[in-house]
Coordinates of C-alpha atoms in Angstrom, one line a residue:
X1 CA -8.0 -12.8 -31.4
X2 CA -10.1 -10.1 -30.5
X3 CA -10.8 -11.2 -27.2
X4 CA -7.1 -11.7 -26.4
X5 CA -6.5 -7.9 -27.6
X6 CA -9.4 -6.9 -25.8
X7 CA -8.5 -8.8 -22.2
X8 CA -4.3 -9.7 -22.8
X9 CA -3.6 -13.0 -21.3
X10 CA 0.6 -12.1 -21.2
X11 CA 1.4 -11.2 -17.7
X12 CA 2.3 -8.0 -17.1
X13 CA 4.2 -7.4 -13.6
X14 CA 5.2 -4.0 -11.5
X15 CA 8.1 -4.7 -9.3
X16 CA 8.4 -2.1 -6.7
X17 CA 11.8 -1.6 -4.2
X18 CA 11.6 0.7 -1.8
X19 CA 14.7 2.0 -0.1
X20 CA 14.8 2.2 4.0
X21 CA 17.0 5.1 5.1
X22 CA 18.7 3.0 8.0
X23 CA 20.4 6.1 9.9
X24 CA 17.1 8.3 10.2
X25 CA 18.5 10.4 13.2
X26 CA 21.6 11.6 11.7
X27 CA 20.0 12.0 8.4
X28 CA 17.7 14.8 10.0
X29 CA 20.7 16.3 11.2
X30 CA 21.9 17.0 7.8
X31 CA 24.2 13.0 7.8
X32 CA 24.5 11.4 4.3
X33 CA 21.6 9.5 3.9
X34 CA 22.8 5.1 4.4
X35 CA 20.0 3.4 2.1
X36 CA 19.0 -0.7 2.3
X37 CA 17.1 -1.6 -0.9
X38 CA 14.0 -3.0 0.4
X39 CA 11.6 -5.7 -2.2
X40 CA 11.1 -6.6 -5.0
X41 CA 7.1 -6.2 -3.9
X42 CA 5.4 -7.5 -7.2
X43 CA 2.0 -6.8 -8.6
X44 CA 0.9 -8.2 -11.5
X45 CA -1.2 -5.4 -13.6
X46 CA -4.4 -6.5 -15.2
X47 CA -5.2 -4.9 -18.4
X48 CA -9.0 -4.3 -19.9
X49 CA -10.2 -2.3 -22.5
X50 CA -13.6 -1.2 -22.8
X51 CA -14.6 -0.2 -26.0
X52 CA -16.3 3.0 -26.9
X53 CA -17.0 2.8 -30.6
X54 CA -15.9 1.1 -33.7
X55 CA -15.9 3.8 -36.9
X56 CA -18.4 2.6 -39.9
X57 CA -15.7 1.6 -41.7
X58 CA -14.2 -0.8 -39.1
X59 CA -10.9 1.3 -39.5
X60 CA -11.0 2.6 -36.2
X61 CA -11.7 1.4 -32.9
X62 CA -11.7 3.9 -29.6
X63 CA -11.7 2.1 -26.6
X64 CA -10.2 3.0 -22.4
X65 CA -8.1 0.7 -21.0
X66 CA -8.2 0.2 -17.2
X67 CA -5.5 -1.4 -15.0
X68 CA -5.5 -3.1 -11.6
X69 CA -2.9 -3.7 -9.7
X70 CA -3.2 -7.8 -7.4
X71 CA -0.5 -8.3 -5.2
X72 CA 1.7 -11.4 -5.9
X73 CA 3.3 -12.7 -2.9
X74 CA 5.4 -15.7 -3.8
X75 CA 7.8 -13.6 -6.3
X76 CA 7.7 -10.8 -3.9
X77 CA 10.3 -10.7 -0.9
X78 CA 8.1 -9.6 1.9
X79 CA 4.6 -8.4 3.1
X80 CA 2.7 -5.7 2.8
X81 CA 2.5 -5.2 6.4
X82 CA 5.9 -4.5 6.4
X83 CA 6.9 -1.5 8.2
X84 CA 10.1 0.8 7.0
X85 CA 11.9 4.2 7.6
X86 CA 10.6 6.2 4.7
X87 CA 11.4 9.8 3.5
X88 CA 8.4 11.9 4.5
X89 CA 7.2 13.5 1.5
X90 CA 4.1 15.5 2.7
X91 CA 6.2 17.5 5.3
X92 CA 9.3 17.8 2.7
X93 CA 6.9 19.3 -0.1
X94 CA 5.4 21.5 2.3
X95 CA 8.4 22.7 3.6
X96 CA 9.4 23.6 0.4
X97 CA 6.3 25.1 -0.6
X98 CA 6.1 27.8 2.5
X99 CA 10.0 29.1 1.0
X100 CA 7.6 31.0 -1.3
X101 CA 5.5 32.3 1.3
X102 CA 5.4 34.7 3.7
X103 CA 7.9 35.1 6.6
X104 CA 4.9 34.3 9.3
X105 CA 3.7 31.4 7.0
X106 CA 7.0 29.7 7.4
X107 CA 7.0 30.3 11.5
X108 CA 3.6 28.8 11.5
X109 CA 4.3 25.5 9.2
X110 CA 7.2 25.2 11.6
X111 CA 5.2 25.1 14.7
X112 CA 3.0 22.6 13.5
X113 CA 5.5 20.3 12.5
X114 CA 6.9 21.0 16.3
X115 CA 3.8 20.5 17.5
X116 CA 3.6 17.0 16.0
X117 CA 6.9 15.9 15.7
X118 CA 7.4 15.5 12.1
X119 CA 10.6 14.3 10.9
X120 CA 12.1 14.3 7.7
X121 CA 11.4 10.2 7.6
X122 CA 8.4 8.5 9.0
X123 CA 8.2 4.8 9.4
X124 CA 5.1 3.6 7.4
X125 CA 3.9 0.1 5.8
X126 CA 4.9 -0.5 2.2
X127 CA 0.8 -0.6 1.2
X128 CA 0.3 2.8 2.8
X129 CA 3.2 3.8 1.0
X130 CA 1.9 2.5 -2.2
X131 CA -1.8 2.0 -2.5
X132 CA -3.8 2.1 0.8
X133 CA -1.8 5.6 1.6
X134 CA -1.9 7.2 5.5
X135 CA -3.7 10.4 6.8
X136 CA -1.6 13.2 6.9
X137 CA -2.1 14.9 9.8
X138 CA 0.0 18.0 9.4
X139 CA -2.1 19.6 6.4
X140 CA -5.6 19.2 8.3
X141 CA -3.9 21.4 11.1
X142 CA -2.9 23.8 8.3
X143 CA -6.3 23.9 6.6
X144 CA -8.3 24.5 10.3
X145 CA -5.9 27.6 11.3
X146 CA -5.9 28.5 7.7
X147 CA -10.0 29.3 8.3
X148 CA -9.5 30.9 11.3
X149 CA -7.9 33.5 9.8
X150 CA -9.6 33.7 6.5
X151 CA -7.4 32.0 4.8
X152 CA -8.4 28.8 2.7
X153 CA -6.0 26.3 2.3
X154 CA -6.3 23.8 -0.8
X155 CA -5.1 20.0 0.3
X156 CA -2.9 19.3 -2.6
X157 CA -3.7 15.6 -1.3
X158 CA -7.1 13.7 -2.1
X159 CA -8.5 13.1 1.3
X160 CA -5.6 15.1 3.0
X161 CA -4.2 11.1 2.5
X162 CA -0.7 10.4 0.7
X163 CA 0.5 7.0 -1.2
X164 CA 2.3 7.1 -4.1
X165 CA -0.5 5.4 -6.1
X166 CA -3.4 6.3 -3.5
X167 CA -6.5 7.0 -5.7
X168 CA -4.2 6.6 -9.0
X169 CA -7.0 6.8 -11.6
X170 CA -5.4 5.9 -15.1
X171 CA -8.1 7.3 -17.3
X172 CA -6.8 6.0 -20.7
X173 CA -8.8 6.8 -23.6
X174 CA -7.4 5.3 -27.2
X175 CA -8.0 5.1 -30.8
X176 CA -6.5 2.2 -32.4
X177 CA -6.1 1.5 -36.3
X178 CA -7.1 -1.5 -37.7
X179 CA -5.3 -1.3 -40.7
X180 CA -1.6 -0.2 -39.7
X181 CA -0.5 -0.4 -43.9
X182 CA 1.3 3.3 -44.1
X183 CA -0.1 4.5 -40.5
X184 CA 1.9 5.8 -37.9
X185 CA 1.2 5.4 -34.2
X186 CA 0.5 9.2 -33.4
X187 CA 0.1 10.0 -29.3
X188 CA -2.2 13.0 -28.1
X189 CA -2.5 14.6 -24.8
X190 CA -5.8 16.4 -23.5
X191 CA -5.7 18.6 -20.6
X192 CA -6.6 15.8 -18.1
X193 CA -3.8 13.8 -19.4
X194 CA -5.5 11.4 -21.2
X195 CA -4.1 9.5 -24.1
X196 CA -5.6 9.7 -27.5
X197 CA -3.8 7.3 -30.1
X198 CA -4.8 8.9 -33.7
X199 CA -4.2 7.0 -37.1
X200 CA -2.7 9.6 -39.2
X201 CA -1.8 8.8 -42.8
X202 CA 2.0 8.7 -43.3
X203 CA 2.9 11.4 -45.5
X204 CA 7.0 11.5 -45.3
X205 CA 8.9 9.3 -43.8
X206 CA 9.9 11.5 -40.8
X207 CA 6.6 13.4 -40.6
X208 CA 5.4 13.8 -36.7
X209 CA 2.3 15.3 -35.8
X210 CA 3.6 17.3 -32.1
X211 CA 1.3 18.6 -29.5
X212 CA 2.4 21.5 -26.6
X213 CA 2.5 20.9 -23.4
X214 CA 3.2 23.1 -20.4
X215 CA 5.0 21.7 -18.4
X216 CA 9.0 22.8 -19.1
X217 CA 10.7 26.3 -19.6
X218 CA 10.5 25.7 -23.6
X219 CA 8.6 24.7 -26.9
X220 CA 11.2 21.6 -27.8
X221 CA 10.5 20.3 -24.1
X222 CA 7.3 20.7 -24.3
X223 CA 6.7 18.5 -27.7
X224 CA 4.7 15.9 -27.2
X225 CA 5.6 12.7 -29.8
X226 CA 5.5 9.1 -29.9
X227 CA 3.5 6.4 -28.9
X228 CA 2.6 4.8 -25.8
X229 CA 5.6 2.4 -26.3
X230 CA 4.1 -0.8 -26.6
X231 CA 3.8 -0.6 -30.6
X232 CA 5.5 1.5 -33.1
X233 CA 5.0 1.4 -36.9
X234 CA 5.8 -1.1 -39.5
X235 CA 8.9 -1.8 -40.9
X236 CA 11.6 -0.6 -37.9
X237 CA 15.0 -0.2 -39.3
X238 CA 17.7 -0.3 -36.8
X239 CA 18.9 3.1 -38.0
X240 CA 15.9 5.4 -37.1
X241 CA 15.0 7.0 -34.2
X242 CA 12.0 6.0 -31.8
X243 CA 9.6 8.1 -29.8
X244 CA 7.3 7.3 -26.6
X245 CA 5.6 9.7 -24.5
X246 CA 6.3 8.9 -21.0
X247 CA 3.0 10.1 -19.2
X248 CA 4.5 9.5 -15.5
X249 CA 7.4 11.7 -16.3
X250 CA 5.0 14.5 -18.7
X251 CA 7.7 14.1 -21.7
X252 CA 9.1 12.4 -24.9
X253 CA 12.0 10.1 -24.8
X254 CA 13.4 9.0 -27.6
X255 CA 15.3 5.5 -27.9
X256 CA 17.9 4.5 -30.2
X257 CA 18.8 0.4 -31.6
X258 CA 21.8 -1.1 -30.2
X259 CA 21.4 -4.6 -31.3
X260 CA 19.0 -7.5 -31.8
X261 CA 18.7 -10.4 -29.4
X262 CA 17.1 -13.3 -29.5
X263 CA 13.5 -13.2 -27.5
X264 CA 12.4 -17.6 -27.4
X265 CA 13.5 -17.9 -30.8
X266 CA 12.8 -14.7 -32.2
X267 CA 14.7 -12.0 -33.7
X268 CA 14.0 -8.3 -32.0
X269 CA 15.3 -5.0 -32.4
X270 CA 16.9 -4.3 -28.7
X271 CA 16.5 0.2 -28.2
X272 CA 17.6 2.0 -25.5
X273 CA 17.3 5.4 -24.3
X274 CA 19.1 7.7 -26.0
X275 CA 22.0 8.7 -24.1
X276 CA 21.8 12.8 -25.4
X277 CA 17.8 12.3 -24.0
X278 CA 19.2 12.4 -20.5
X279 CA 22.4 14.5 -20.6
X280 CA 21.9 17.9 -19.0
X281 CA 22.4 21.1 -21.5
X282 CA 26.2 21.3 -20.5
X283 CA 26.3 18.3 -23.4
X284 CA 23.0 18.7 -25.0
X285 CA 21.7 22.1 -25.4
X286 CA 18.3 21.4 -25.8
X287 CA 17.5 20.2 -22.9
X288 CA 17.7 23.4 -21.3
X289 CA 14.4 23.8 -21.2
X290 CA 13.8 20.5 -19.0
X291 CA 15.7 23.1 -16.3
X292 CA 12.5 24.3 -14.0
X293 CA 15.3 25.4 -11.9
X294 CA 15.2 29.7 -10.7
X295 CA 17.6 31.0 -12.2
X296 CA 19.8 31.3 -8.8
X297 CA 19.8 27.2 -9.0
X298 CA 20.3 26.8 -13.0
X299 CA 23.5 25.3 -11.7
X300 CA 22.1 22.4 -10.6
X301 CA 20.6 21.2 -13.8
X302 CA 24.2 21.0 -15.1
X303 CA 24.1 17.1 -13.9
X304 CA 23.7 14.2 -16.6
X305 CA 20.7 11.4 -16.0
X306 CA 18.4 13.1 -13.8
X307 CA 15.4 14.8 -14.4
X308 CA 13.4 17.1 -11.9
X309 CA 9.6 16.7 -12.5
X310 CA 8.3 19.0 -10.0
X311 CA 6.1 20.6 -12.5
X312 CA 4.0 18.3 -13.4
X313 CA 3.8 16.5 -10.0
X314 CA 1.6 19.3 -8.3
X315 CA 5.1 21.0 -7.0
X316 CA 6.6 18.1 -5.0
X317 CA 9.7 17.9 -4.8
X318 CA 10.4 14.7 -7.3
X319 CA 13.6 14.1 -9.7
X320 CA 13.4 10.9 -11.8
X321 CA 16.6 8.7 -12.5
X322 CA 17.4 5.1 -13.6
X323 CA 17.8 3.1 -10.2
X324 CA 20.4 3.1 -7.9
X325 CA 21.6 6.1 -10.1
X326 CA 22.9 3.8 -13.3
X327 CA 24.3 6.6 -15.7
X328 CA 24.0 9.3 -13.6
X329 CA 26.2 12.1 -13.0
X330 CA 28.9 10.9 -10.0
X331 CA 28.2 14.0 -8.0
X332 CA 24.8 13.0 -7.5
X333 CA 25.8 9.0 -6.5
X334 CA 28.2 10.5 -3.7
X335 CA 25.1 11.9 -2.0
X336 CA 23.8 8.9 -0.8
X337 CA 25.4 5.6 0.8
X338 CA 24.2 2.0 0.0
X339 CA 23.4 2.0 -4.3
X340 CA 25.3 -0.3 -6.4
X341 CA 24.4 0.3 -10.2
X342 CA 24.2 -2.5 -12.7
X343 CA 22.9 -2.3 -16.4
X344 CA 21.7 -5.8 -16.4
X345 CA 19.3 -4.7 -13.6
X346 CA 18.6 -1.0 -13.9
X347 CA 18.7 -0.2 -17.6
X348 CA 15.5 0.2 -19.4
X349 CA 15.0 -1.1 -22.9
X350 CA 12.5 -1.9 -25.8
X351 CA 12.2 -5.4 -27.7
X352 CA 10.4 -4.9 -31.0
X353 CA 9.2 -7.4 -33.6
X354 CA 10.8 -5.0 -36.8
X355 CA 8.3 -6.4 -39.0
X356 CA 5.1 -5.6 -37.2
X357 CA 6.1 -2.5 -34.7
X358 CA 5.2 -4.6 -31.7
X359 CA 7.4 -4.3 -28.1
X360 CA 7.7 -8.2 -27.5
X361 CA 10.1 -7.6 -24.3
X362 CA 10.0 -4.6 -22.2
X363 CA 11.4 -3.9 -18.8
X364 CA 10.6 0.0 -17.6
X365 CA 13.3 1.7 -14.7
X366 CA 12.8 4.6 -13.1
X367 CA 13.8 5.3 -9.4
X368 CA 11.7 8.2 -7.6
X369 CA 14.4 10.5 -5.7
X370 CA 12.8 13.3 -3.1
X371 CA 14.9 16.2 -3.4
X372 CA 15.9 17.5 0.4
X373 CA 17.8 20.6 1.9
X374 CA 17.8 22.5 4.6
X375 CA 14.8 24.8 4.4
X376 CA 14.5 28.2 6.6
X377 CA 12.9 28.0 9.6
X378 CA 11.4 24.7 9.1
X379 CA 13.2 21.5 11.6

């Protein structure tokens, strides 16, 4: 049993669809966007932990868990090799970023990208969009006139190289009780973003040890509480509240029961997102702090179902939603051309064993949206 904690045998698969903008010139000329859903490209995730030390009393292990990702091609529909029109992140993020510099910073980002045609899509292969990553040329041109003019410039990009999970190190550190009688599941964050599982002995029913972050405008937003959400506490009634830390998105979500369902002959506890959890502060005041918004743009946040992360992405200009938009404000569906939102296939939800706390049936949904505009002197 140990073994099978240590190294899970239960596949564990990471779907990825990628959408191809399909009208790339009239998009750069400021054109709704027309999107093709692209995929699914499935991995399957391996999972090992390494453990770090067992307490004296056997009542706690620490251990880090490591994942690697193996490319699985007859579920998958297409190749790695192949090639599609892609938003062009790098230039997009840098083009935002110069708004805050200087006038003469802006010129010069906006010869380079003259100088080497950059568009606002590129057409790339899905592994350098996902793992293998490409070399971006643009920010090695800004770093060399940077020093000619005394002016370091940081690459906010290991080896000036970009993939959305190029050199993704998931250093997961955990402590894990042994005895779950009267413990809750209590998540920690250090300043590397590292989880820490603690054992802490329940004292109320409700009690919920928090941890600041620093991430959003606010101390509610900033909470951190929860679990990792692949096991909760003992005894789940349909009635209370659950908490996971997302650590993709830097914040808690809380889900809520809507049902049981029947998992090969078992009886689960089906949650769900919150609804509130997502609604902008127009319908749920707290959330006003997930704004990171200036205040000139505070307007924007008034938009149910989407949530910008910028903050904790290094500044890049990245809003997470459920895919194809499911459950998000209208405005924001109207924007684009080629979605079609379904619950069966978009929704994300949580199957727990009630007795024991454990997430028998998971399925995780989150679409990664690049925010665009037109930026000032920048083509």
């Amino acid at each position: 049993a140990f073994n099978r904690w240590q190294n899970p045998p239960v596949p564990y698969y990471m779907k990825f669809y990628i959408f191809e903008v399909t009208n790339g010139r009239e998009f750069q000329n400021g054109g709704k966007a027309k999107l093709t859903e692209r995929g699914p490209y499935v991995f399957r995730v391996v999972k090992k932990k390494k453990i770090v030390k067992i307490s004296n009393d056997g009542a706690n292990i620490e251990y880090q868990e490591f994942k690697s990702y193996h490319f699985v091609p007859e579920l998958s529909k297409g190749k790695l090799d192949d090639k599609i029109t892609f938003i062009n992140i790098p230039a997009i993020s840098a083009a935002k970023e110069v708004q805050k510099k200087s006038f003469l910073s802006q010129i010069a980002l906006s010869g380079i990208f003259r100088q080497l045609n950059e568009k606002v899509v590129e057409r790339k292969t899905v592994q350098q969009i996902l793992f293998s990553g490409y070399e971006v040329v643009f920010i090695k041109r800004v770093k060399r006139l940077g020093s000619i003019f005394g002016m370091p410039v940081d690459s906010p990009l290991p080896d000036d190289t970009f993939g959305l999970f190029y050199r993704v190190k998931e250093d997961v550190s955990y402590k894990k009780c042994t005895n779950a009688d009267n413990y809750r599941k209590i998540v920690q964050l250090t300043r590397k973003i590292v989880w820490t599982i603690s054992c802490t002995k329940l004292i109320a029913e409700n009690s919920m040890l928090t941890i600041n972050l620093n991430f959003w405008n606010g101390k509610y937003c900033n909470m951190l509480n929860g679990t990792d959400g692949t096991q909760f506490h003992p005894s789940i009634s349909s009635s209370e509240t659950l908490y996971t830390f997302a650590i993709d998105i830097c914040r808690s979500i809380y889900f809520e029961s809507v049902g049981t369902v029947d998992v090969k002959g078992i009886n689960l506890l089906r949650f769900r997102p919150a609804a509130r959890s997502n609604n902008g502060p127009h319908k749920e005041p707290s959330n006003k702090c997930f704004c990171v918004k200036p205040k000139s743009e505070e307007a924007h946040c008034q938009v149910d179902g989407i949530l910008e992360i910028s903050t904790c992405k290094n500044g890049a200009p990245i809003a997470i939603t459920a895919p194809h938009f499911y459950k998000v404000d209208p405005r924001i569906a109207k924007l684009v051309n080629g979605l079609s939102p379904n619950q069966k296939f978009h929704e994300t939800f949580i199957d727990i064993e009630p007795n024991t706390g454990l997430a028998m049936n998971a399925a995780k949904r989150i679409q990664v949206n690049v925010e665009t505009q037109n930026y000032r002197n920048i083509r």
